[in-house]
PDB file of C-alpha atoms in Angstrom:
ATOM      1  CA  UNK B   1      -3.124 262.326 220.029  1.00 46.00           C
ATOM      2  CA  UNK B   2       0.565 260.788 220.630  1.00 50.00           C
ATOM      3  CA  UNK B   3       2.337 259.500 223.484  1.00 50.00           C
ATOM      4  CA  UNK B   4       3.999 261.482 226.117  1.00 52.00           C
ATOM      5  CA  UNK B   5       5.938 264.991 224.138  1.00 52.00           C
ATOM      6  CA  UNK B   6       3.842 264.768 221.927  1.00 54.00           C
ATOM      7  CA  UNK B   7       6.171 261.648 219.832  1.00 52.00           C
ATOM      8  CA  UNK B   8       3.831 258.620 219.122  1.00 51.00           C
ATOM      9  CA  UNK B   9       2.374 256.345 221.366  1.00 50.00           C
ATOM     10  CA  UNK B  10       3.975 253.113 222.296  1.00 51.00           C
ATOM     11  CA  UNK B  11       1.228 250.941 221.410  1.00 58.00           C
ATOM     12  CA  UNK B  12      -2.665 252.181 220.194  1.00 57.00           C
ATOM     13  CA  UNK B  13      -6.089 251.830 221.952  1.00 63.00           C
ATOM     14  CA  UNK B  14      -7.701 249.219 221.182  1.00 67.00           C
ATOM     15  CA  UNK B  15     -11.969 248.513 221.767  1.00 70.00           C
ATOM     16  CA  UNK B  16     -13.032 245.246 223.288  1.00 73.00           C
ATOM     17  CA  UNK B  17     -12.801 243.095 221.054  1.00 68.00           C
ATOM     18  CA  UNK B  18      -9.216 244.141 220.115  1.00 64.00           C
ATOM     19  CA  UNK B  19      -8.959 246.200 216.759  1.00 65.00           C
ATOM     20  CA  UNK B  20      -7.515 249.478 217.308  1.00 61.00           C
ATOM     21  CA  UNK B  21      -8.971 252.318 218.031  1.00 63.00           C
ATOM     22  CA  UNK B  22      -6.253 255.313 216.487  1.00 62.00           C
ATOM     23  CA  UNK B  23      -2.544 254.317 214.375  1.00 60.00           C
ATOM     24  CA  UNK B  24       0.607 253.858 215.899  1.00 59.00           C
ATOM     25  CA  UNK B  25       2.117 256.809 214.337  1.00 58.00           C
ATOM     26  CA  UNK B  26       0.262 260.301 213.459  1.00 60.00           C
ATOM     27  CA  UNK B  27      -0.321 260.215 209.575  1.00 60.00           C
ATOM     28  CA  UNK B  28      -1.188 263.849 209.488  1.00 61.00           C
ATOM     29  CA  UNK B  29       1.799 266.301 207.688  1.00 56.00           C
ATOM     30  CA  UNK B  30       2.564 269.130 208.695  1.00 58.00           C
ATOM     31  CA  UNK B  31       3.022 270.668 204.458  1.00 57.00           C
ATOM     32  CA  UNK B  32      -0.138 269.601 203.880  1.00 61.00           C
ATOM     33  CA  UNK B  33       1.049 267.417 199.811  1.00 65.00           C
ATOM     34  CA  UNK B  34       0.561 264.702 201.681  1.00 67.00           C
ATOM     35  CA  UNK B  35       3.800 263.684 201.838  1.00 74.00           C
ATOM     36  CA  UNK B  36       6.501 263.745 205.233  1.00 75.00           C
ATOM     37  CA  UNK B  37      10.322 263.758 204.539  1.00 83.00           C
ATOM     38  CA  UNK B  38      12.139 260.929 204.614  1.00 85.00           C
ATOM     39  CA  UNK B  39      14.049 262.382 207.958  1.00 87.00           C
ATOM     40  CA  UNK B  40      10.406 263.117 209.803  1.00 85.00           C
ATOM     41  CA  UNK B  41       8.968 259.089 209.440  1.00 82.00           C
ATOM     42  CA  UNK B  42      13.162 258.282 210.904  1.00 84.00           C
ATOM     43  CA  UNK B  43      12.614 259.701 213.970  1.00 86.00           C
ATOM     44  CA  UNK B  44       9.681 258.540 214.435  1.00 85.00           C
ATOM     45  CA  UNK B  45      10.437 254.991 213.775  1.00 81.00           C
ATOM     46  CA  UNK B  46      13.167 254.790 215.810  1.00 83.00           C
ATOM     47  CA  UNK B  47      11.036 257.747 218.671  1.00 85.00           C
ATOM     48  CA  UNK B  48       8.599 254.279 219.022  1.00 81.00           C
ATOM     49  CA  UNK B  49      12.147 251.095 218.631  1.00 78.00           C
ATOM     50  CA  UNK B  50      13.102 252.551 221.923  1.00 81.00           C
ATOM     51  CA  UNK B  51       9.746 252.797 223.674  1.00 81.00           C
ATOM     52  CA  UNK B  52       9.252 249.949 223.367  1.00 75.00           C
ATOM     53  CA  UNK B  53      12.924 248.837 224.570  1.00 72.00           C
ATOM     54  CA  UNK B  54      12.667 250.938 227.384  1.00 75.00           C
ATOM     55  CA  UNK B  55       8.890 249.500 227.601  1.00 72.00           C
ATOM     56  CA  UNK B  56      10.542 246.180 227.851  1.00 65.00           C
ATOM     57  CA  UNK B  57      13.562 246.938 229.919  1.00 63.00           C
ATOM     58  CA  UNK B  58      11.238 248.223 232.667  1.00 58.00           C
ATOM     59  CA  UNK B  59       9.011 244.502 232.529  1.00 61.00           C
ATOM     60  CA  UNK B  60      12.299 242.694 231.968  1.00 61.00           C
ATOM     61  CA  UNK B  61      15.395 242.894 234.168  1.00 55.00           C
ATOM     62  CA  UNK B  62      16.415 239.986 233.322  1.00 61.00           C
ATOM     63  CA  UNK B  63      18.553 240.832 230.536  1.00 60.00           C
ATOM     64  CA  UNK B  64      18.480 237.873 228.437  1.00 65.00           C
ATOM     65  CA  UNK B  65      16.921 238.671 225.404  1.00 65.00           C
ATOM     66  CA  UNK B  66      18.196 241.275 222.712  1.00 72.00           C
ATOM     67  CA  UNK B  67      15.678 242.618 220.249  1.00 75.00           C
ATOM     68  CA  UNK B  68      16.298 241.498 216.637  1.00 83.00           C
ATOM     69  CA  UNK B  69      14.979 241.996 213.762  1.00 84.00           C
ATOM     70  CA  UNK B  70      13.382 239.219 210.987  1.00 89.00           C
ATOM     71  CA  UNK B  71      13.090 239.066 207.032  1.00 89.00           C
ATOM     72  CA  UNK B  72      11.903 236.511 205.130  1.00 90.00           C
ATOM     73  CA  UNK B  73      11.775 236.460 201.775  1.00 88.00           C
ATOM     74  CA  UNK B  74       9.398 234.683 198.535  1.00 86.00           C
ATOM     75  CA  UNK B  75      10.228 231.042 197.618  1.00 86.00           C
ATOM     76  CA  UNK B  76       6.835 229.380 197.790  1.00 85.00           C
ATOM     77  CA  UNK B  77       4.688 226.972 199.664  1.00 85.00           C
ATOM     78  CA  UNK B  78       7.994 225.919 201.193  1.00 88.00           C
ATOM     79  CA  UNK B  79       9.771 228.699 202.476  1.00 88.00           C
ATOM     80  CA  UNK B  80       6.478 229.854 203.560  1.00 88.00           C
ATOM     81  CA  UNK B  81       5.776 226.988 205.587  1.00 89.00           C
ATOM     82  CA  UNK B  82       9.141 226.625 206.901  1.00 91.00           C
ATOM     83  CA  UNK B  83       9.280 230.751 207.617  1.00 91.00           C
ATOM     84  CA  UNK B  84       5.873 229.877 209.746  1.00 90.00           C
ATOM     85  CA  UNK B  85       8.178 227.409 211.657  1.00 92.00           C
ATOM     86  CA  UNK B  86       9.776 229.873 212.364  1.00 92.00           C
ATOM     87  CA  UNK B  87       6.848 232.314 214.040  1.00 92.00           C
ATOM     88  CA  UNK B  88       6.195 228.724 216.086  1.00 92.00           C
ATOM     89  CA  UNK B  89       8.783 228.222 217.818  1.00 94.00           C
ATOM     90  CA  UNK B  90      10.326 232.699 218.250  1.00 91.00           C
ATOM     91  CA  UNK B  91       6.209 232.591 219.849  1.00 91.00           C
ATOM     92  CA  UNK B  92       6.255 229.609 221.762  1.00 92.00           C
ATOM     93  CA  UNK B  93      10.196 231.178 223.184  1.00 90.00           C
ATOM     94  CA  UNK B  94       8.511 234.462 223.952  1.00 85.00           C
ATOM     95  CA  UNK B  95      10.626 236.069 221.718  1.00 86.00           C
ATOM     96  CA  UNK B  96       8.158 237.383 218.912  1.00 84.00           C
ATOM     97  CA  UNK B  97       8.598 240.903 221.441  1.00 81.00           C
ATOM     98  CA  UNK B  98      11.917 241.372 221.212  1.00 82.00           C
ATOM     99  CA  UNK B  99      11.049 241.539 217.336  1.00 84.00           C
ATOM    100  CA  UNK B 100      11.869 245.230 216.425  1.00 81.00           C
ATOM    101  CA  UNK B 101      11.109 244.567 213.197  1.00 81.00           C
ATOM    102  CA  UNK B 102       9.466 242.692 210.419  1.00 85.00           C
ATOM    103  CA  UNK B 103       9.820 242.612 207.187  1.00 87.00           C
ATOM    104  CA  UNK B 104       8.217 240.554 204.421  1.00 88.00           C
ATOM    105  CA  UNK B 105       8.194 239.648 200.319  1.00 89.00           C
ATOM    106  CA  UNK B 106       5.815 237.312 198.407  1.00 88.00           C
ATOM    107  CA  UNK B 107       4.986 234.338 200.511  1.00 82.00           C
ATOM    108  CA  UNK B 108       7.046 236.105 203.174  1.00 84.00           C
ATOM    109  CA  UNK B 109       4.492 238.707 203.453  1.00 84.00           C
ATOM    110  CA  UNK B 110       1.948 236.295 203.554  1.00 82.00           C
ATOM    111  CA  UNK B 111       2.731 234.579 205.770  1.00 83.00           C
ATOM    112  CA  UNK B 112       4.168 237.067 208.464  1.00 82.00           C
ATOM    113  CA  UNK B 113       0.347 238.832 208.375  1.00 81.00           C
ATOM    114  CA  UNK B 114      -1.544 235.609 208.656  1.00 80.00           C
ATOM    115  CA  UNK B 115       0.530 234.875 211.797  1.00 77.00           C
TER     116      UNK B 115
END
């Protein structure tokens, strides 16, 4: 259930309502103990990101967008309100597609997952 060459898919399959039908990454383990080696996870993650970037380059020939990451911290309702504004503005600018990583803790996690 992977992408070309047995790697992870660049986009999950979705049903007509938009729910994911299968995970983006293969979650099976080779060793049977339920854990993956860090190097294997890192290779799959890099493959997903490179695939996403390649797909984007094929669609966007302007070259104006640079990939970037977002990190949201905790900090209560004021921090969450600010972070919501950042996400809203990035969506208006059509830049959320350029995010390689989202990372968040505490209230930042709530607003990121809710968005």
